[in-house]
Coordinates of N, CA and C in Angstrom, one line a residue:
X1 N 0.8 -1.2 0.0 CA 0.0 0.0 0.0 C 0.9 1.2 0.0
X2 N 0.3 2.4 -0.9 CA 1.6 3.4 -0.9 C 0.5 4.3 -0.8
X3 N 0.8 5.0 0.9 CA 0.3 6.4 1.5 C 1.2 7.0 1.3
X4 N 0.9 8.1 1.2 CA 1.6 8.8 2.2 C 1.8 9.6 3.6
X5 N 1.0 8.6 4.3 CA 1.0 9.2 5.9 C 0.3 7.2 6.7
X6 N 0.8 7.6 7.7 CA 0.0 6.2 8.3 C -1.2 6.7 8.5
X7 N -2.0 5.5 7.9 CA -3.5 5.2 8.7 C -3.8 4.5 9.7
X8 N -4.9 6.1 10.6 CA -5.5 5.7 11.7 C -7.0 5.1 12.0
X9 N -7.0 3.5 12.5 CA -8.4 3.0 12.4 C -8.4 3.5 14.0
X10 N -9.9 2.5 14.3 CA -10.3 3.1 15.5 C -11.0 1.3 16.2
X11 N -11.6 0.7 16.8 CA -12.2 -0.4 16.8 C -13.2 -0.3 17.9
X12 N -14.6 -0.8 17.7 CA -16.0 -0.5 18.7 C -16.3 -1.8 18.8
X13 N -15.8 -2.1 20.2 CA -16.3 -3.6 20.8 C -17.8 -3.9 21.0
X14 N -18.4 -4.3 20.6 CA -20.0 -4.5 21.4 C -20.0 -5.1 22.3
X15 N -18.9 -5.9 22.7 CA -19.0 -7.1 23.9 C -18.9 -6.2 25.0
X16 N -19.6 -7.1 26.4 CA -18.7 -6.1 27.8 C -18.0 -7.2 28.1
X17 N -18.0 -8.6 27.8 CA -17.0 -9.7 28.2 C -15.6 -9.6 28.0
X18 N -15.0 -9.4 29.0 CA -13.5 -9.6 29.2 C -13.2 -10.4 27.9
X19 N -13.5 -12.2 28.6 CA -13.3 -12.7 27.7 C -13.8 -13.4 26.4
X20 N -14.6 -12.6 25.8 CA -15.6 -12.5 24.8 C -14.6 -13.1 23.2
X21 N -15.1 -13.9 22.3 CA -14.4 -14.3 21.7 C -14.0 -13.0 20.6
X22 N -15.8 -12.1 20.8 CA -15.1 -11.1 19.8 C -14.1 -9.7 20.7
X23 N -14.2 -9.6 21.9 CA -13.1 -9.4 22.4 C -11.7 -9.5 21.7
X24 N -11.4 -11.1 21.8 CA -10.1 -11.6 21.3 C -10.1 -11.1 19.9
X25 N -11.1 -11.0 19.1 CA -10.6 -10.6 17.6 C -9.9 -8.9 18.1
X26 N -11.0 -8.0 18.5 CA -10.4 -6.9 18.8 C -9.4 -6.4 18.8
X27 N -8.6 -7.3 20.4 CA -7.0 -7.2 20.4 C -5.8 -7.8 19.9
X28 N -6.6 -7.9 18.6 CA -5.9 -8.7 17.6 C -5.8 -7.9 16.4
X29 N -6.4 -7.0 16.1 CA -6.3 -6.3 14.8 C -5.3 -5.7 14.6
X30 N -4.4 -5.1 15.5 CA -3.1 -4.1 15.4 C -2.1 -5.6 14.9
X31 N -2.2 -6.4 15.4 CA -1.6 -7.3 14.7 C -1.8 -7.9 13.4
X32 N -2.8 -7.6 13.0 CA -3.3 -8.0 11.6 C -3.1 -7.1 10.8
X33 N -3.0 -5.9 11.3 CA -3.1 -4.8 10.2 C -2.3 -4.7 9.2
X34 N -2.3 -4.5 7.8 CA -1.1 -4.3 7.2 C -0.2 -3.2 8.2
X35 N 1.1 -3.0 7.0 CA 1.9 -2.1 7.4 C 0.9 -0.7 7.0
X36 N 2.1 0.5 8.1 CA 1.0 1.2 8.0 C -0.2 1.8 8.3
X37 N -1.0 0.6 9.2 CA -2.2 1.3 9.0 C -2.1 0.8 11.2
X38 N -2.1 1.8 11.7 CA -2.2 2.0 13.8 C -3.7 1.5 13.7
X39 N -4.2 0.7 14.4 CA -5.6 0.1 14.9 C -5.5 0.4 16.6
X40 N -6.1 1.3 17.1 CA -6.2 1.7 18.4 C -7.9 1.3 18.9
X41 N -8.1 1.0 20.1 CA -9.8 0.7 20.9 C -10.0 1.5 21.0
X42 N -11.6 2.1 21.2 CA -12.4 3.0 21.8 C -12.3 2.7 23.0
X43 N -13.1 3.4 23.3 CA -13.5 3.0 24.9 C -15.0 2.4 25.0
X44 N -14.9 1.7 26.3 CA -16.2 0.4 26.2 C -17.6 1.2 25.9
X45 N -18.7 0.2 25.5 CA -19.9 0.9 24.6 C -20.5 0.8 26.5
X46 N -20.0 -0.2 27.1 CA -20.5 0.0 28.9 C -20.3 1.1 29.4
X47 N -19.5 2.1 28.9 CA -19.0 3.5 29.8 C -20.2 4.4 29.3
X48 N -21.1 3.9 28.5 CA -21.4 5.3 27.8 C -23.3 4.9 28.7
X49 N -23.6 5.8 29.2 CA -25.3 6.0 29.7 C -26.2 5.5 28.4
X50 N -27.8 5.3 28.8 CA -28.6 4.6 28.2 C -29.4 5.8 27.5
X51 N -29.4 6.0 26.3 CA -29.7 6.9 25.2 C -31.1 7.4 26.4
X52 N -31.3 9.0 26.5 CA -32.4 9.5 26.9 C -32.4 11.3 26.7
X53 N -33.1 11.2 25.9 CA -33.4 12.7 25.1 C -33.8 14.0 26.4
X54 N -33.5 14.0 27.5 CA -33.6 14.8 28.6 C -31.9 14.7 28.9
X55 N -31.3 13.5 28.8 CA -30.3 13.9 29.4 C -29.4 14.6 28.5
X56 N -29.2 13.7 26.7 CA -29.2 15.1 25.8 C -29.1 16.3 26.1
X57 N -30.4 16.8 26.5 CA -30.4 18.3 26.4 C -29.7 18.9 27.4
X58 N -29.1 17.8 28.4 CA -28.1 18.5 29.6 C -26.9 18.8 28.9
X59 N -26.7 17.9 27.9 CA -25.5 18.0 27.7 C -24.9 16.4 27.3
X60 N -24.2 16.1 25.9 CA -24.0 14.8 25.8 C -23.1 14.6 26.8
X61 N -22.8 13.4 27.1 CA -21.9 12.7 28.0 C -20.6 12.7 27.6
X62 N -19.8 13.2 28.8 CA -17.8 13.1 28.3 C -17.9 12.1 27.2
X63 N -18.1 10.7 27.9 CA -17.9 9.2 27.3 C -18.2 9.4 25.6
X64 N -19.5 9.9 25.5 CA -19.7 9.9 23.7 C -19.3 11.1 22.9
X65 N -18.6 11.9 24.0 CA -18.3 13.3 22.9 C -16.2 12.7 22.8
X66 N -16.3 12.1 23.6 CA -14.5 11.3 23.4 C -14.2 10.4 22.4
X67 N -15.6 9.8 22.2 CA -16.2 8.3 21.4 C -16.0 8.8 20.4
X68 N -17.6 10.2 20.4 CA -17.1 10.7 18.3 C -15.8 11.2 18.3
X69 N -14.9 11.8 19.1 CA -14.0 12.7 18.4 C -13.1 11.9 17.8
X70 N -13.0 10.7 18.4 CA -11.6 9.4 18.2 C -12.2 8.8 16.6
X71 N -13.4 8.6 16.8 CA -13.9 8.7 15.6 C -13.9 9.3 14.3
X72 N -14.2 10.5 14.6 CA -14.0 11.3 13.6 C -12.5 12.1 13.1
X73 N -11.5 11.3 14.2 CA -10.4 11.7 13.9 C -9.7 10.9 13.2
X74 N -10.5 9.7 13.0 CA -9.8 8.2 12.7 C -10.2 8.1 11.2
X75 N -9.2 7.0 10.1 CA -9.8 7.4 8.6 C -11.0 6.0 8.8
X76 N -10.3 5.3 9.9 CA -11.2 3.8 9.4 C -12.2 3.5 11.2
X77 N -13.4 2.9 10.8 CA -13.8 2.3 12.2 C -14.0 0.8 11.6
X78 N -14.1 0.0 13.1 CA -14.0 -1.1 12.8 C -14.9 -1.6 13.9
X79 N -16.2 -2.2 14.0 CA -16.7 -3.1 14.8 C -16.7 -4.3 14.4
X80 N -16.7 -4.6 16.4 CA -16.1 -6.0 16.6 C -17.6 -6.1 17.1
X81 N -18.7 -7.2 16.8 CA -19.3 -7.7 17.7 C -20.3 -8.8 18.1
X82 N -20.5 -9.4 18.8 CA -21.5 -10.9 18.8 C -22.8 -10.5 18.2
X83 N -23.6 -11.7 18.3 CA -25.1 -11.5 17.9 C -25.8 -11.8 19.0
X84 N -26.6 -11.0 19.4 CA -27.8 -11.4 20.7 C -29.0 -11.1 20.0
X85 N -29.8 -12.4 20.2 CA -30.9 -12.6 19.9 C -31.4 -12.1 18.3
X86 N -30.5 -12.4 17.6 CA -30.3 -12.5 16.0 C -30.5 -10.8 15.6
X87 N -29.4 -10.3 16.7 CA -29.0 -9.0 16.6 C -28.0 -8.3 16.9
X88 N -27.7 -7.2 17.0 CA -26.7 -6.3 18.0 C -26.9 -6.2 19.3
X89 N -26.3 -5.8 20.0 CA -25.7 -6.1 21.5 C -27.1 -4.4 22.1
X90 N -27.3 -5.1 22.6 CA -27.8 -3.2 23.1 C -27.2 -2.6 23.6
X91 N -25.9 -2.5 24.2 CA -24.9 -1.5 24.6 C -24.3 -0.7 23.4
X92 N -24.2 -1.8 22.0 CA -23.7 -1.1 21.0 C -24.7 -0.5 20.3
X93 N -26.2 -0.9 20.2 CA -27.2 -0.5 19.7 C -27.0 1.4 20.4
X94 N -26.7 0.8 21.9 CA -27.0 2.3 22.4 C -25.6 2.8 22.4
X95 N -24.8 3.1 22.1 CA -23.3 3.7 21.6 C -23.9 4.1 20.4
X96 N -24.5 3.9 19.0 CA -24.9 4.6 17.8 C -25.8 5.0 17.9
X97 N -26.2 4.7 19.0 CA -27.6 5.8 18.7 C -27.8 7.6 19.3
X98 N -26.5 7.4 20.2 CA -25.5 8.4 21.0 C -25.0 9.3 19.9
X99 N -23.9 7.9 19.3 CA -22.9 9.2 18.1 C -23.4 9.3 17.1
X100 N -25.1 9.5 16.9 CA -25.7 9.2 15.9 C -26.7 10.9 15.9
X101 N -26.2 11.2 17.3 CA -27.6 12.3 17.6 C -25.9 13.7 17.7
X102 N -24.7 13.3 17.2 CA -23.9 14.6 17.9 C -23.7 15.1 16.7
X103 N -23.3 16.3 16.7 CA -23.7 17.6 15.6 C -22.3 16.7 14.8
X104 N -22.3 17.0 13.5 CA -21.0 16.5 12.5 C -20.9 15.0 12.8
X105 N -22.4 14.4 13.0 CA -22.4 12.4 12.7 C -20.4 12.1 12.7
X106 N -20.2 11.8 13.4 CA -18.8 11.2 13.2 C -18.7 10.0 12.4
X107 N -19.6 9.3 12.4 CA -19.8 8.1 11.4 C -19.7 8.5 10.1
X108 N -20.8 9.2 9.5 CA -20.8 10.2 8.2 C -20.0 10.1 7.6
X109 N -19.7 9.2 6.5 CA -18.9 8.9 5.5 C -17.2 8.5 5.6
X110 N -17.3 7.9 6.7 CA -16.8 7.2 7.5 C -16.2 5.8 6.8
X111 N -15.3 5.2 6.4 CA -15.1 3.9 6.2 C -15.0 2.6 7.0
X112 N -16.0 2.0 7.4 CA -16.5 1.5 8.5 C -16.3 -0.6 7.9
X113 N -15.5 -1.5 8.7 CA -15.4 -2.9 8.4 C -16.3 -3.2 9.3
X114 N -16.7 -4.6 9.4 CA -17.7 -5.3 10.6 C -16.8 -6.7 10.6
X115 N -17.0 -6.9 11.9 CA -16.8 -7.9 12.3 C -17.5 -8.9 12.8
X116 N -18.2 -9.8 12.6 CA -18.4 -11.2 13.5 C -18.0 -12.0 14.4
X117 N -18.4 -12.5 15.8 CA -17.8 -13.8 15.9 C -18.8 -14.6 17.3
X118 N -19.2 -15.9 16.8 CA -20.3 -16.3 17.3 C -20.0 -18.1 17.5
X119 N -20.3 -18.9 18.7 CA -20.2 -19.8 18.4 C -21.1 -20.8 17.5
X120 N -22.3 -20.1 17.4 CA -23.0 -20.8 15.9 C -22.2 -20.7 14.7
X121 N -23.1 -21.9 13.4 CA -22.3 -22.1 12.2 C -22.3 -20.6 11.2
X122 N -23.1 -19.5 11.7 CA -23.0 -18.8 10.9 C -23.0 -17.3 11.3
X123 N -21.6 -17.8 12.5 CA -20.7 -16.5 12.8 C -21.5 -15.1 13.0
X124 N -23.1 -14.7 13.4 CA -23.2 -13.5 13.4 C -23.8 -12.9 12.7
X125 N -24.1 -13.5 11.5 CA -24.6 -13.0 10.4 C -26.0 -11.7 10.4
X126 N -26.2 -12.4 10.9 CA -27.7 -11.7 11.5 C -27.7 -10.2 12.1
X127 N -26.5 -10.6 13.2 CA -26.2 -9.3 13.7 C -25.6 -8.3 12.7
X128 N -24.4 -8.8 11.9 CA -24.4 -8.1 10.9 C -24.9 -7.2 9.7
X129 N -26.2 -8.1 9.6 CA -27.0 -7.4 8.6 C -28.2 -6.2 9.0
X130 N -28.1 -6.4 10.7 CA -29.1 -5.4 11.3 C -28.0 -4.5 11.3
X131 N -26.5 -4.5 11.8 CA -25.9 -3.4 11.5 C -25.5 -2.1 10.7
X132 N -25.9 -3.3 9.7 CA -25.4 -2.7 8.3 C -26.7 -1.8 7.9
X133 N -27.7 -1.9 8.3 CA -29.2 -1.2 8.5 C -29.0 0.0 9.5
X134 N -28.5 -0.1 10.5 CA -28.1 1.2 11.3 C -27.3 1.9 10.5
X135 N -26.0 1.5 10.0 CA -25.1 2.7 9.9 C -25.2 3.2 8.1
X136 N -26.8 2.6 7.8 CA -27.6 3.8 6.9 C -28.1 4.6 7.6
X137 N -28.7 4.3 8.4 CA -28.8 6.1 9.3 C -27.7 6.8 9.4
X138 N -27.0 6.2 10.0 CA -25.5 7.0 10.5 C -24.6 7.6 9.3
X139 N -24.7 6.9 7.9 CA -24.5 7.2 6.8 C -23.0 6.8 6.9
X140 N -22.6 5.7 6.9 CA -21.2 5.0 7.3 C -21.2 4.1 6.0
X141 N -19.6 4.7 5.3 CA -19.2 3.8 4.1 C -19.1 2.3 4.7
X142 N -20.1 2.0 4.3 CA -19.5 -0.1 4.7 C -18.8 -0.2 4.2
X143 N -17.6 -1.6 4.0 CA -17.1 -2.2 3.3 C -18.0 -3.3 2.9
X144 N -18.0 -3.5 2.0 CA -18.7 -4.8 1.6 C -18.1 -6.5 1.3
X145 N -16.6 -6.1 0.8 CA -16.3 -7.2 0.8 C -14.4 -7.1 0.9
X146 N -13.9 -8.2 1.8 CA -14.4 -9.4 2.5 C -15.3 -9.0 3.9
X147 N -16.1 -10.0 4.0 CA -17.1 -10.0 4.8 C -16.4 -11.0 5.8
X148 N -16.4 -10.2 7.1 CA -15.3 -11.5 8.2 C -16.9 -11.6 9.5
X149 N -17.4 -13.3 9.2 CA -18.3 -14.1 9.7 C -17.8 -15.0 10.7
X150 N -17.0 -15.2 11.4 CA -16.5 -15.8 12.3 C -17.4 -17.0 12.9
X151 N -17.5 -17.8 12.5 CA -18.6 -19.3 12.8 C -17.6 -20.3 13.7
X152 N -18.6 -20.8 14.9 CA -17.6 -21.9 15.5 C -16.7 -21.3 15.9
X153 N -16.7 -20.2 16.6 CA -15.8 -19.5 17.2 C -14.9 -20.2 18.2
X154 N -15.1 -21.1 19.0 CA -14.5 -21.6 20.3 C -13.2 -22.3 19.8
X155 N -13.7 -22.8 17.9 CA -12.4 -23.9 17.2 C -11.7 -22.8 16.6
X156 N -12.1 -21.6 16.6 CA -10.7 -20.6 15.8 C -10.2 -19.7 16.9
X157 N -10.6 -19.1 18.2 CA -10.3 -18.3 19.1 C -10.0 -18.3 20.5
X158 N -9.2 -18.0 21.1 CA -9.4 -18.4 22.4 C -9.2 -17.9 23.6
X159 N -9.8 -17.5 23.9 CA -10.5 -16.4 24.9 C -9.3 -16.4 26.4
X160 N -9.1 -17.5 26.5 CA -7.9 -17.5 27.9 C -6.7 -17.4 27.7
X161 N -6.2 -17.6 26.5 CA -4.7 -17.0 25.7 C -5.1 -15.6 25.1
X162 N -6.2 -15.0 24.7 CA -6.4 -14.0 23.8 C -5.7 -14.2 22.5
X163 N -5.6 -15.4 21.9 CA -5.0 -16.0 20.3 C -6.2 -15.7 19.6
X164 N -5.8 -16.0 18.3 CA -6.6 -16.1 17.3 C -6.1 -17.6 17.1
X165 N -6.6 -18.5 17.3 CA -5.8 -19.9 16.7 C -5.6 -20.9 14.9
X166 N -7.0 -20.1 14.7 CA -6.9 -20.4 13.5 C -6.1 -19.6 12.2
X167 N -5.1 -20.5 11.5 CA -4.7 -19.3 10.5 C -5.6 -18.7 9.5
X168 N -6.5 -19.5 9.0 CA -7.4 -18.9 7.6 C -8.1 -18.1 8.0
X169 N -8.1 -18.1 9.6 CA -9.0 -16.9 10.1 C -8.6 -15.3 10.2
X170 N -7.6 -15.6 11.1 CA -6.0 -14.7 11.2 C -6.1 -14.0 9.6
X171 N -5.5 -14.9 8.4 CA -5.8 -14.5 7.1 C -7.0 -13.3 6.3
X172 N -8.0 -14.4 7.2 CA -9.3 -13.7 6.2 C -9.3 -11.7 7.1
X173 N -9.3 -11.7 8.3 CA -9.2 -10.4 9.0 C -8.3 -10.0 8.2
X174 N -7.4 -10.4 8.2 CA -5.5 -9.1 7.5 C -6.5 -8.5 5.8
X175 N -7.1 -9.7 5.3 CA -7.5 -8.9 4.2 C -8.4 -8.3 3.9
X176 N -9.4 -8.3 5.2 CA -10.5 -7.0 5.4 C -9.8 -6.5 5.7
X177 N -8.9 -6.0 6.7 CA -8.2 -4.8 7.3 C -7.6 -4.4 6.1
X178 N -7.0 -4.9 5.0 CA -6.1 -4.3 4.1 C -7.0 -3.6 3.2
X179 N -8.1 -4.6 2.9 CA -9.3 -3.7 1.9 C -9.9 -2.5 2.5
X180 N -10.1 -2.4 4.0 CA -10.4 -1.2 4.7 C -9.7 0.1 4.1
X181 N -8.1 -0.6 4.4 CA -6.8 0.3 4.4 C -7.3 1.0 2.9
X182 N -7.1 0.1 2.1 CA -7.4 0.3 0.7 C -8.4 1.7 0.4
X183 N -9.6 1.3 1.2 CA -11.4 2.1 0.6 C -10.7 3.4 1.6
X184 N -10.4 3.3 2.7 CA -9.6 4.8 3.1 C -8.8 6.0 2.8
X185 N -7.6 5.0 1.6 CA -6.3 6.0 1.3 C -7.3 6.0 0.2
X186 N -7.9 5.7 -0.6 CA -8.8 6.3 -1.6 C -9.7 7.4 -1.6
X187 N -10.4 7.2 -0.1 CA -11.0 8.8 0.3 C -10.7 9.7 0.7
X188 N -9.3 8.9 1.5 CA -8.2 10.4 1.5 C -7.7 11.6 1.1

């Protein structure tokens, strides 16, 4: 990849599990990344209060006005997160629906990867595709392809080493991150 400047992603956990398997992808991406491209965490979607249009008007919360700025300072975001109940997590539900209500949407044209990782055969999917429906509101460049579905999680990840154990798995991430990298220095 030829920048010329490194690129900065950013990564939004939905899990609050320590040791959550999409946790373990999370603190795995700086190692996946191509050259080039710094992958730094947010801070947890738990720190941030339960979306309520009174408290709004006090004033958004430190936690989501730190959230967008890292955001909007970053070229790439990257959610990491399970599927609950053939959906998103409601802590992350309520983290976008926060940086969703702040003046200059930090999402907003945004180059945005998804992640999966679930121990059913089909990694997440679900939650994915409700995502991908939110951050049309939010108006967030998806990536569309590679699509990282993490199925059977417990035989590629592992939560008490914090490994990725599987290589094709390892693999398939490095080349969403790189296609990320890619849709980024392009809108650059």
């Amino acid at each position: 990849m030829s920048q010329t400047r490194p690129l900065k992603f950013v990564s939004l956990l939905g899990s609050l599990r320590a040791e959550s398997f999409n946790a373990v992808v999370a603190r795995n991406l700086s190692l996946l990344a191509p050259a080039g491209v710094d992958v730094s965490a947010l801070s947890s979607v738990g720190e941030i209060p339960h979306y309520d249009a009174d408290l709004q008007a006090q004033g958004f919360p430190e936690s989501v006005v730190e959230m967008g700025q890292a955001i909007a300072a970053a070229d790439g975001l990257i959610i990491v997160t399970p599927e609950y109940n053939y959906s998103v997590p409601g802590a992350l539900k309520n983290a976008l629906d926060w940086l969703s209500r702040l003046p200059d949407t930090p999402v907003a044209g945004k180059p945005v990867a998804i992640i999966t990782a679930s121990p059913g055969a089909i990694g997440g999917a679900r939650a994915q595709y409700h995502l991908r429906q939110i951050l049309v509101f939010l108006d967030g460049r998806v990536l569309n392809k590679p699509e990282v579905m993490i199925g059977q999680a417990s035989s590629r990840l592992d939560p008490k080493s914090g490994r990725i154990t599987d290589a094709d798995t390892r693999d398939h991430i490095s080349a969403q991150l790189s296609a990320l990298a890619t849709m980024a220095a392009r809108q650059g």
